């Protein structure tokens, strides 16, 4: 945890999962970006086909492509070795967690069509950092891949930058596919819009301001849809114990709102999707403990 605070302090930026916009320019025809065909496939390309593309129809892109990247940001491509590690981590902690809970058909049907890795961060004009985006439920960007130290992987970096982003962005895909109760939107009446960047965030600075307002993170205070997927992703990826700790830091008023919202999310996932969020949390937390058994340095 400390490492992440330090890092963010160093960068002097606010971290967000901003820009979950709905435009999409995904070209569904090509498996590989420009210039990569079967003849130039490497071992990782073949691993991706076997583990992502054939079973789930997911393109897992680690190569930088101007066509797919956000042109408004200056970004660095993801390093090859680190991309392999992130591919294995996302498979273990996201793909296989959902498989374990509800079977393979679920992601086969609803998974994003593309996961695009970016080596560096993307920064918005307000100085906030974009962790990931989901465009029209089709494409998820994972940024900061080059931050990962594959010999000494930091669990906080894995959780914060990659796995929570996957659950957050996939949460948008779920909520865009099947509506949740509008009761959710009425629990908090003080959504901040773009001013969320001024709200104190626990992960960013240790501030309890967002929590006391009834939000799990500052970004959750931006609008109801973000609030929804922030609770979902924090609960599953950071775990029940973390959630309960946050409730105690939120005070009575903040905790009451967070618990009401959580109850609606739990019902929504159960009724609309047949997903037991408590079981999902247990599966993900157990799998977090298995990271040391993954060989992140090779495709084996
Ligand atoms: Zn979002």
PDB file of N, CA and C in Angstrom, residues 12 16 39 41 63 69 82 85 101 113 156 161 168 170 246 257 259 269 284 291 297:
ATOM      1  N   UNK A  12       2.481  13.150  -8.396  1.00  0.00           N
ATOM      2  CA  UNK A  12       1.713  14.340  -8.109  1.00  0.00           C
ATOM      3  C   UNK A  12       0.425  14.420  -8.904  1.00  0.00           C
ATOM      4  N   UNK A  16      -7.416   8.067 -11.565  1.00  0.00           N
ATOM      5  CA  UNK A  16      -8.829   7.836 -11.849  1.00  0.00           C
ATOM      6  C   UNK A  16      -9.028   6.680 -12.805  1.00  0.00           C
ATOM      7  N   UNK A  39       2.573 -15.479 -40.186  1.00  0.00           N
ATOM      8  CA  UNK A  39       3.980 -15.771 -40.430  1.00  0.00           C
ATOM      9  C   UNK A  39       4.891 -15.164 -39.364  1.00  0.00           C
ATOM     10  N   UNK A  41       3.906 -14.560 -36.169  1.00  0.00           N
ATOM     11  CA  UNK A  41       3.452 -14.862 -34.805  1.00  0.00           C
ATOM     12  C   UNK A  41       4.596 -15.392 -33.957  1.00  0.00           C
ATOM     13  N   UNK A  63       0.919  -5.181 -28.442  1.00  0.00           N
ATOM     14  CA  UNK A  63       1.628  -4.301 -29.375  1.00  0.00           C
ATOM     15  C   UNK A  63       0.926  -2.950 -29.421  1.00  0.00           C
ATOM     16  N   UNK A  69      -4.935   2.910 -30.187  1.00  0.00           N
ATOM     17  CA  UNK A  69      -4.614   3.700 -29.004  1.00  0.00           C
ATOM     18  C   UNK A  69      -5.393   5.011 -28.998  1.00  0.00           C
ATOM     19  N   UNK A  82       6.714  -8.016 -19.710  1.00  0.00           N
ATOM     20  CA  UNK A  82       5.714  -7.548 -18.740  1.00  0.00           C
ATOM     21  C   UNK A  82       4.301  -7.806 -19.257  1.00  0.00           C
ATOM     22  N   UNK A  85       3.415 -11.280 -18.345  1.00  0.00           N
ATOM     23  CA  UNK A  85       3.043 -11.367 -16.932  1.00  0.00           C
ATOM     24  C   UNK A  85       1.624 -10.855 -16.701  1.00  0.00           C
ATOM     25  N   UNK A 101     -16.579 -19.476 -11.076  1.00  0.00           N
ATOM     26  CA  UNK A 101     -17.871 -19.172 -10.454  1.00  0.00           C
ATOM     27  C   UNK A 101     -19.059 -19.549 -11.339  1.00  0.00           C
ATOM     28  N   UNK A 113     -14.271  -7.523 -26.371  1.00  0.00           N
ATOM     29  CA  UNK A 113     -13.657  -8.147 -27.540  1.00  0.00           C
ATOM     30  C   UNK A 113     -12.157  -7.874 -27.604  1.00  0.00           C
ATOM     31  N   UNK A 156       0.079  -4.825  -4.627  1.00  0.00           N
ATOM     32  CA  UNK A 156      -0.714  -3.589  -4.663  1.00  0.00           C
ATOM     33  C   UNK A 156      -0.779  -3.019  -6.080  1.00  0.00           C
ATOM     34  N   UNK A 161      -3.692  -1.409 -10.545  1.00  0.00           N
ATOM     35  CA  UNK A 161      -3.618  -1.012 -11.955  1.00  0.00           C
ATOM     36  C   UNK A 161      -4.263  -1.998 -12.921  1.00  0.00           C
ATOM     37  N   UNK A 168     -13.619  -3.307 -12.727  1.00  0.00           N
ATOM     38  CA  UNK A 168     -14.325  -2.034 -12.900  1.00  0.00           C
ATOM     39  C   UNK A 168     -14.894  -1.940 -14.320  1.00  0.00           C
ATOM     40  N   UNK A 170     -15.237  -4.234 -16.672  1.00  0.00           N
ATOM     41  CA  UNK A 170     -16.201  -5.296 -16.992  1.00  0.00           C
ATOM     42  C   UNK A 170     -17.533  -5.036 -16.273  1.00  0.00           C
ATOM     43  N   UNK A 246     -13.098  -0.003   5.402  1.00  0.00           N
ATOM     44  CA  UNK A 246     -13.543   1.269   4.817  1.00  0.00           C
ATOM     45  C   UNK A 246     -14.863   1.727   5.433  1.00  0.00           C
ATOM     46  N   UNK A 257     -24.886   4.638   3.584  1.00  0.00           N
ATOM     47  CA  UNK A 257     -25.062   4.760   2.130  1.00  0.00           C
ATOM     48  C   UNK A 257     -24.310   3.654   1.386  1.00  0.00           C
ATOM     49  N   UNK A 259     -23.499   0.709   2.419  1.00  0.00           N
ATOM     50  CA  UNK A 259     -24.137  -0.596   2.628  1.00  0.00           C
ATOM     51  C   UNK A 259     -25.427  -0.732   1.813  1.00  0.00           C
ATOM     52  N   UNK A 269     -26.489  -8.441  -9.177  1.00  0.00           N
ATOM     53  CA  UNK A 269     -25.609  -9.476  -9.731  1.00  0.00           C
ATOM     54  C   UNK A 269     -26.248 -10.854  -9.596  1.00  0.00           C
ATOM     55  N   UNK A 284     -11.610 -14.692  -5.802  1.00  0.00           N
ATOM     56  CA  UNK A 284     -10.547 -13.754  -6.196  1.00  0.00           C
ATOM     57  C   UNK A 284      -9.506 -13.637  -5.079  1.00  0.00           C
ATOM     58  N   UNK A 291      -0.703 -16.146  -6.581  1.00  0.00           N
ATOM     59  CA  UNK A 291       0.134 -15.445  -7.565  1.00  0.00           C
ATOM     60  C   UNK A 291       1.579 -15.959  -7.553  1.00  0.00           C
ATOM     61  N   UNK A 297       7.396 -15.210 -15.521  1.00  0.00           N
ATOM     62  CA  UNK A 297       8.545 -14.918 -16.384  1.00  0.00           C
ATOM     63  C   UNK A 297       8.577 -15.767 -17.646  1.00  0.00           C
TER      64      UNK A 297
END
